[in-house]
PDB file of C-alpha atoms in Angstrom:
ATOM      1  CA  UNK A   5      43.106  23.298 -65.528  1.00 52.00           C
ATOM      2  CA  UNK A   6      41.268  21.080 -63.065  1.00 62.00           C
ATOM      3  CA  UNK A   7      39.662  17.809 -64.096  1.00 77.00           C
ATOM      4  CA  UNK A   8      35.996  18.672 -63.542  1.00 85.00           C
ATOM      5  CA  UNK A   9      34.282  15.367 -62.889  1.00 88.00           C
ATOM      6  CA  UNK A  10      32.923  15.852 -59.371  1.00 91.00           C
ATOM      7  CA  UNK A  11      29.570  16.814 -57.965  1.00 93.00           C
ATOM      8  CA  UNK A  12      29.724  19.524 -55.327  1.00 94.00           C
ATOM      9  CA  UNK A  13      27.030  18.884 -52.709  1.00 95.00           C
ATOM     10  CA  UNK A  14      25.736  21.851 -50.713  1.00 94.00           C
ATOM     11  CA  UNK A  15      23.154  22.073 -47.946  1.00 92.00           C
ATOM     12  CA  UNK A  16      22.241  24.193 -44.948  1.00 90.00           C
ATOM     13  CA  UNK A  17      24.503  22.881 -42.204  1.00 77.00           C
ATOM     14  CA  UNK A  18      22.303  24.544 -39.570  1.00 71.00           C
ATOM     15  CA  UNK A  19      25.305  24.626 -37.276  1.00 61.00           C
ATOM     16  CA  UNK A  20      25.016  20.860 -36.778  1.00 62.00           C
ATOM     17  CA  UNK A  21      28.013  18.629 -36.131  1.00 63.00           C
ATOM     18  CA  UNK A  22      25.882  15.521 -35.660  1.00 63.00           C
ATOM     19  CA  UNK A  23      25.535  13.796 -39.075  1.00 57.00           C
ATOM     20  CA  UNK A  24      22.090  12.421 -38.173  1.00 66.00           C
ATOM     21  CA  UNK A  25      20.577  15.860 -37.641  1.00 70.00           C
ATOM     22  CA  UNK A  26      19.859  18.753 -39.951  1.00 77.00           C
ATOM     23  CA  UNK A  27      20.445  18.710 -43.680  1.00 85.00           C
ATOM     24  CA  UNK A  28      23.878  17.128 -43.162  1.00 84.00           C
ATOM     25  CA  UNK A  29      22.103  13.766 -42.984  1.00 89.00           C
ATOM     26  CA  UNK A  30      21.275  13.988 -46.718  1.00 92.00           C
ATOM     27  CA  UNK A  31      24.958  13.983 -47.615  1.00 89.00           C
ATOM     28  CA  UNK A  32      25.117  10.755 -45.612  1.00 89.00           C
ATOM     29  CA  UNK A  33      22.206   9.369 -47.653  1.00 93.00           C
ATOM     30  CA  UNK A  34      24.012  10.149 -50.923  1.00 94.00           C
ATOM     31  CA  UNK A  35      27.145   8.442 -49.675  1.00 92.00           C
ATOM     32  CA  UNK A  36      25.158   5.439 -48.428  1.00 94.00           C
ATOM     33  CA  UNK A  37      23.496   5.043 -51.849  1.00 94.00           C
ATOM     34  CA  UNK A  38      26.922   5.073 -53.449  1.00 91.00           C
ATOM     35  CA  UNK A  39      28.484   2.621 -51.020  1.00 92.00           C
ATOM     36  CA  UNK A  40      25.627   0.104 -51.198  1.00 92.00           C
ATOM     37  CA  UNK A  41      26.446  -2.625 -53.736  1.00 89.00           C
ATOM     38  CA  UNK A  42      22.725  -3.307 -54.191  1.00 91.00           C
ATOM     39  CA  UNK A  43      21.937   0.256 -55.287  1.00 90.00           C
ATOM     40  CA  UNK A  44      22.804   1.593 -58.734  1.00 90.00           C
ATOM     41  CA  UNK A  45      24.053   5.050 -57.820  1.00 88.00           C
ATOM     42  CA  UNK A  46      27.439   6.556 -58.491  1.00 86.00           C
ATOM     43  CA  UNK A  47      28.896  10.037 -58.357  1.00 83.00           C
ATOM     44  CA  UNK A  48      32.270  11.632 -57.731  1.00 81.00           C
ATOM     45  CA  UNK A  49      32.084  13.498 -54.420  1.00 76.00           C
ATOM     46  CA  UNK A  50      33.994  16.772 -54.840  1.00 81.00           C
ATOM     47  CA  UNK A  51      34.299  17.066 -51.060  1.00 66.00           C
ATOM     48  CA  UNK A  52      36.487  13.969 -50.993  1.00 66.00           C
ATOM     49  CA  UNK A  53      38.896  15.406 -53.576  1.00 60.00           C
ATOM     50  CA  UNK A  54      40.561  17.865 -51.193  1.00 61.00           C
ATOM     51  CA  UNK A  55      41.707  17.978 -47.609  1.00 53.00           C
ATOM     52  CA  UNK A  56      39.041  18.268 -44.946  1.00 62.00           C
ATOM     53  CA  UNK A  57      38.521  21.573 -43.196  1.00 63.00           C
ATOM     54  CA  UNK A  58      38.398  21.696 -39.413  1.00 58.00           C
ATOM     55  CA  UNK A  59      35.631  23.487 -37.564  1.00 56.00           C
ATOM     56  CA  UNK A  60      38.285  25.794 -36.142  1.00 61.00           C
ATOM     57  CA  UNK A  61      39.498  26.890 -39.591  1.00 68.00           C
ATOM     58  CA  UNK A  62      39.076  30.513 -40.516  1.00 83.00           C
ATOM     59  CA  UNK A  63      36.322  31.497 -42.934  1.00 85.00           C
ATOM     60  CA  UNK A  64      38.981  32.432 -45.493  1.00 89.00           C
ATOM     61  CA  UNK A  65      40.541  28.957 -45.253  1.00 86.00           C
ATOM     62  CA  UNK A  66      37.138  27.306 -45.536  1.00 87.00           C
ATOM     63  CA  UNK A  67      36.138  29.369 -48.585  1.00 92.00           C
ATOM     64  CA  UNK A  68      39.476  28.656 -50.284  1.00 91.00           C
ATOM     65  CA  UNK A  69      38.964  24.915 -49.817  1.00 90.00           C
ATOM     66  CA  UNK A  70      35.366  25.136 -51.062  1.00 91.00           C
ATOM     67  CA  UNK A  71      36.515  27.081 -54.142  1.00 94.00           C
ATOM     68  CA  UNK A  72      39.058  24.360 -54.853  1.00 92.00           C
ATOM     69  CA  UNK A  73      36.287  21.768 -54.680  1.00 93.00           C
ATOM     70  CA  UNK A  74      34.056  23.809 -57.011  1.00 94.00           C
ATOM     71  CA  UNK A  75      36.909  24.162 -59.493  1.00 93.00           C
ATOM     72  CA  UNK A  76      37.018  20.345 -59.656  1.00 91.00           C
ATOM     73  CA  UNK A  77      33.254  19.993 -60.091  1.00 94.00           C
ATOM     74  CA  UNK A  78      31.081  19.514 -63.146  1.00 95.00           C
ATOM     75  CA  UNK A  79      27.868  20.462 -61.322  1.00 94.00           C
ATOM     76  CA  UNK A  80      26.403  21.355 -57.944  1.00 96.00           C
ATOM     77  CA  UNK A  81      23.695  19.482 -56.056  1.00 97.00           C
ATOM     78  CA  UNK A  82      21.887  21.587 -53.451  1.00 97.00           C
ATOM     79  CA  UNK A  83      19.735  19.663 -50.987  1.00 96.00           C
ATOM     80  CA  UNK A  84      16.714  21.676 -49.825  1.00 96.00           C
ATOM     81  CA  UNK A  85      14.561  20.453 -46.938  1.00 94.00           C
ATOM     82  CA  UNK A  86      11.830  22.058 -44.827  1.00 92.00           C
ATOM     83  CA  UNK A  87      14.648  22.974 -42.400  1.00 88.00           C
ATOM     84  CA  UNK A  88      16.714  24.867 -44.992  1.00 91.00           C
ATOM     85  CA  UNK A  89      17.085  28.479 -43.954  1.00 91.00           C
ATOM     86  CA  UNK A  90      16.558  31.324 -46.416  1.00 92.00           C
ATOM     87  CA  UNK A  91      19.742  33.134 -45.418  1.00 92.00           C
ATOM     88  CA  UNK A  92      22.038  31.294 -43.010  1.00 82.00           C
ATOM     89  CA  UNK A  93      25.634  30.197 -43.142  1.00 80.00           C
ATOM     90  CA  UNK A  94      27.668  29.648 -46.281  1.00 90.00           C
ATOM     91  CA  UNK A  95      24.994  28.045 -48.469  1.00 94.00           C
ATOM     92  CA  UNK A  96      24.074  31.209 -50.358  1.00 96.00           C
ATOM     93  CA  UNK A  97      27.752  32.069 -50.884  1.00 96.00           C
ATOM     94  CA  UNK A  98      28.372  28.541 -52.210  1.00 96.00           C
ATOM     95  CA  UNK A  99      25.512  28.742 -54.738  1.00 96.00           C
ATOM     96  CA  UNK A 100      26.440  32.251 -55.902  1.00 96.00           C
ATOM     97  CA  UNK A 101      30.110  31.285 -56.252  1.00 97.00           C
ATOM     98  CA  UNK A 102      29.294  28.067 -58.129  1.00 96.00           C
ATOM     99  CA  UNK A 103      27.132  29.921 -60.645  1.00 94.00           C
ATOM    100  CA  UNK A 104      29.019  33.194 -61.016  1.00 94.00           C
ATOM    101  CA  UNK A 105      32.631  32.052 -60.723  1.00 96.00           C
ATOM    102  CA  UNK A 106      32.537  28.427 -61.940  1.00 95.00           C
ATOM    103  CA  UNK A 107      29.500  28.448 -64.250  1.00 93.00           C
ATOM    104  CA  UNK A 108      28.175  25.258 -62.647  1.00 95.00           C
ATOM    105  CA  UNK A 109      24.680  24.004 -63.411  1.00 94.00           C
ATOM    106  CA  UNK A 110      22.798  23.713 -60.106  1.00 95.00           C
ATOM    107  CA  UNK A 111      20.586  20.723 -59.365  1.00 95.00           C
ATOM    108  CA  UNK A 112      18.177  21.647 -56.585  1.00 95.00           C
ATOM    109  CA  UNK A 113      16.963  18.459 -54.855  1.00 96.00           C
ATOM    110  CA  UNK A 114      13.923  18.794 -52.594  1.00 96.00           C
ATOM    111  CA  UNK A 115      13.382  16.314 -49.791  1.00 96.00           C
ATOM    112  CA  UNK A 116       9.906  14.891 -49.247  1.00 94.00           C
ATOM    113  CA  UNK A 117       8.973  14.669 -52.944  1.00 92.00           C
ATOM    114  CA  UNK A 118       8.721  11.584 -55.145  1.00 88.00           C
ATOM    115  CA  UNK A 119       8.676  13.422 -58.491  1.00 89.00           C
ATOM    116  CA  UNK A 120       8.656  17.102 -59.417  1.00 90.00           C
ATOM    117  CA  UNK A 121       6.639  18.319 -62.385  1.00 87.00           C
ATOM    118  CA  UNK A 122       6.833  22.053 -61.664  1.00 88.00           C
ATOM    119  CA  UNK A 123       8.038  24.430 -58.988  1.00 90.00           C
ATOM    120  CA  UNK A 124       5.239  24.852 -56.446  1.00 92.00           C
ATOM    121  CA  UNK A 125       4.667  27.285 -53.574  1.00 93.00           C
ATOM    122  CA  UNK A 126       6.192  24.914 -51.002  1.00 93.00           C
ATOM    123  CA  UNK A 127       9.386  24.699 -53.051  1.00 94.00           C
ATOM    124  CA  UNK A 128       9.507  28.478 -53.460  1.00 93.00           C
ATOM    125  CA  UNK A 129       9.096  28.865 -49.697  1.00 94.00           C
ATOM    126  CA  UNK A 130      11.956  26.420 -49.050  1.00 93.00           C
ATOM    127  CA  UNK A 131      14.474  27.960 -51.465  1.00 94.00           C
ATOM    128  CA  UNK A 132      17.501  29.662 -49.964  1.00 95.00           C
ATOM    129  CA  UNK A 133      17.932  33.264 -51.095  1.00 96.00           C
ATOM    130  CA  UNK A 134      20.581  32.558 -53.735  1.00 95.00           C
ATOM    131  CA  UNK A 135      18.468  29.914 -55.454  1.00 94.00           C
ATOM    132  CA  UNK A 136      15.334  32.037 -55.242  1.00 94.00           C
ATOM    133  CA  UNK A 137      17.188  34.986 -56.802  1.00 93.00           C
ATOM    134  CA  UNK A 138      18.537  32.795 -59.607  1.00 90.00           C
ATOM    135  CA  UNK A 139      15.075  31.307 -60.134  1.00 90.00           C
ATOM    136  CA  UNK A 140      13.468  34.743 -60.483  1.00 88.00           C
ATOM    137  CA  UNK A 141      16.169  35.797 -62.999  1.00 86.00           C
ATOM    138  CA  UNK A 142      15.279  32.765 -65.176  1.00 79.00           C
ATOM    139  CA  UNK A 143      18.982  32.214 -65.820  1.00 72.00           C
ATOM    140  CA  UNK A 144      18.601  28.641 -67.023  1.00 74.00           C
ATOM    141  CA  UNK A 145      21.181  27.342 -64.568  1.00 84.00           C
ATOM    142  CA  UNK A 146      18.754  25.498 -62.252  1.00 90.00           C
ATOM    143  CA  UNK A 147      17.164  22.075 -62.445  1.00 91.00           C
ATOM    144  CA  UNK A 148      14.619  21.007 -59.821  1.00 93.00           C
ATOM    145  CA  UNK A 149      14.362  17.357 -58.793  1.00 94.00           C
ATOM    146  CA  UNK A 150      13.065  15.278 -55.935  1.00 95.00           C
ATOM    147  CA  UNK A 151      15.697  14.093 -53.473  1.00 96.00           C
ATOM    148  CA  UNK A 152      15.181  10.552 -54.705  1.00 95.00           C
ATOM    149  CA  UNK A 153      17.912   8.223 -55.897  1.00 95.00           C
ATOM    150  CA  UNK A 154      16.837   7.909 -59.536  1.00 93.00           C
ATOM    151  CA  UNK A 155      16.019  11.611 -59.912  1.00 93.00           C
ATOM    152  CA  UNK A 156      19.349  12.747 -58.464  1.00 95.00           C
ATOM    153  CA  UNK A 157      21.251  10.138 -60.476  1.00 95.00           C
ATOM    154  CA  UNK A 158      19.698  11.289 -63.777  1.00 93.00           C
ATOM    155  CA  UNK A 159      20.349  14.962 -63.058  1.00 93.00           C
ATOM    156  CA  UNK A 160      23.985  14.413 -62.057  1.00 94.00           C
ATOM    157  CA  UNK A 161      24.555  12.452 -65.269  1.00 93.00           C
ATOM    158  CA  UNK A 162      22.715  14.971 -67.463  1.00 92.00           C
ATOM    159  CA  UNK A 163      23.953  18.417 -66.348  1.00 92.00           C
ATOM    160  CA  UNK A 164      27.606  19.360 -66.535  1.00 92.00           C
ATOM    161  CA  UNK A 165      29.786  22.386 -67.131  1.00 91.00           C
ATOM    162  CA  UNK A 166      31.917  19.966 -69.159  1.00 88.00           C
ATOM    163  CA  UNK A 167      30.219  19.969 -72.536  1.00 83.00           C
ATOM    164  CA  UNK A 168      28.042  22.926 -71.494  1.00 80.00           C
ATOM    165  CA  UNK A 169      24.955  20.887 -70.660  1.00 82.00           C
ATOM    166  CA  UNK A 170      22.523  23.083 -68.742  1.00 79.00           C
ATOM    167  CA  UNK A 171      18.794  22.916 -68.088  1.00 78.00           C
ATOM    168  CA  UNK A 172      16.788  24.041 -71.125  1.00 72.00           C
ATOM    169  CA  UNK A 173      14.703  26.384 -68.982  1.00 64.00           C
ATOM    170  CA  UNK A 174      14.775  27.637 -65.427  1.00 58.00           C
ATOM    171  CA  UNK A 175      12.061  25.212 -64.349  1.00 56.00           C
ATOM    172  CA  UNK A 176      13.323  22.080 -66.109  1.00 60.00           C
ATOM    173  CA  UNK A 177      12.584  19.004 -64.077  1.00 63.00           C
ATOM    174  CA  UNK A 178      13.717  15.453 -64.696  1.00 64.00           C
TER     175      UNK A 178
END
């Protein structure tokens, strides 16, 4: 059995290779928070626990590597921005696989917010299909937070498949 201590970060890659463009830049922000000695932020990046996948890899190879990363994860953080597409790329597959196959709690972090008290229309409009579907099922596997250091930090520490710690309701916010 895998040691499940990582956080699997997912986002809409938008076909971008440039780490300063698209939602890929938010992964860079998370890593910068962690690497900065003056910022109290720490998480285990599940993507660094396995070999990297090349852009030329087959979809089957990519999905196998992503499954391996999910198997080593305690939760999933999905970054949602105004640029996140409803149904593009692997994001929906990643969320569905994390929930259905690995039982991961999903922390949905919205950019452009300071604090989230409830899910509003803008957030509903931003949600990728897999998150929207899970939200409408009221499965209790989603937590909604602002993409802000303290909010993300609290959610990563609080929700984990290890110990079965899930949001109390489908709209739990931190």
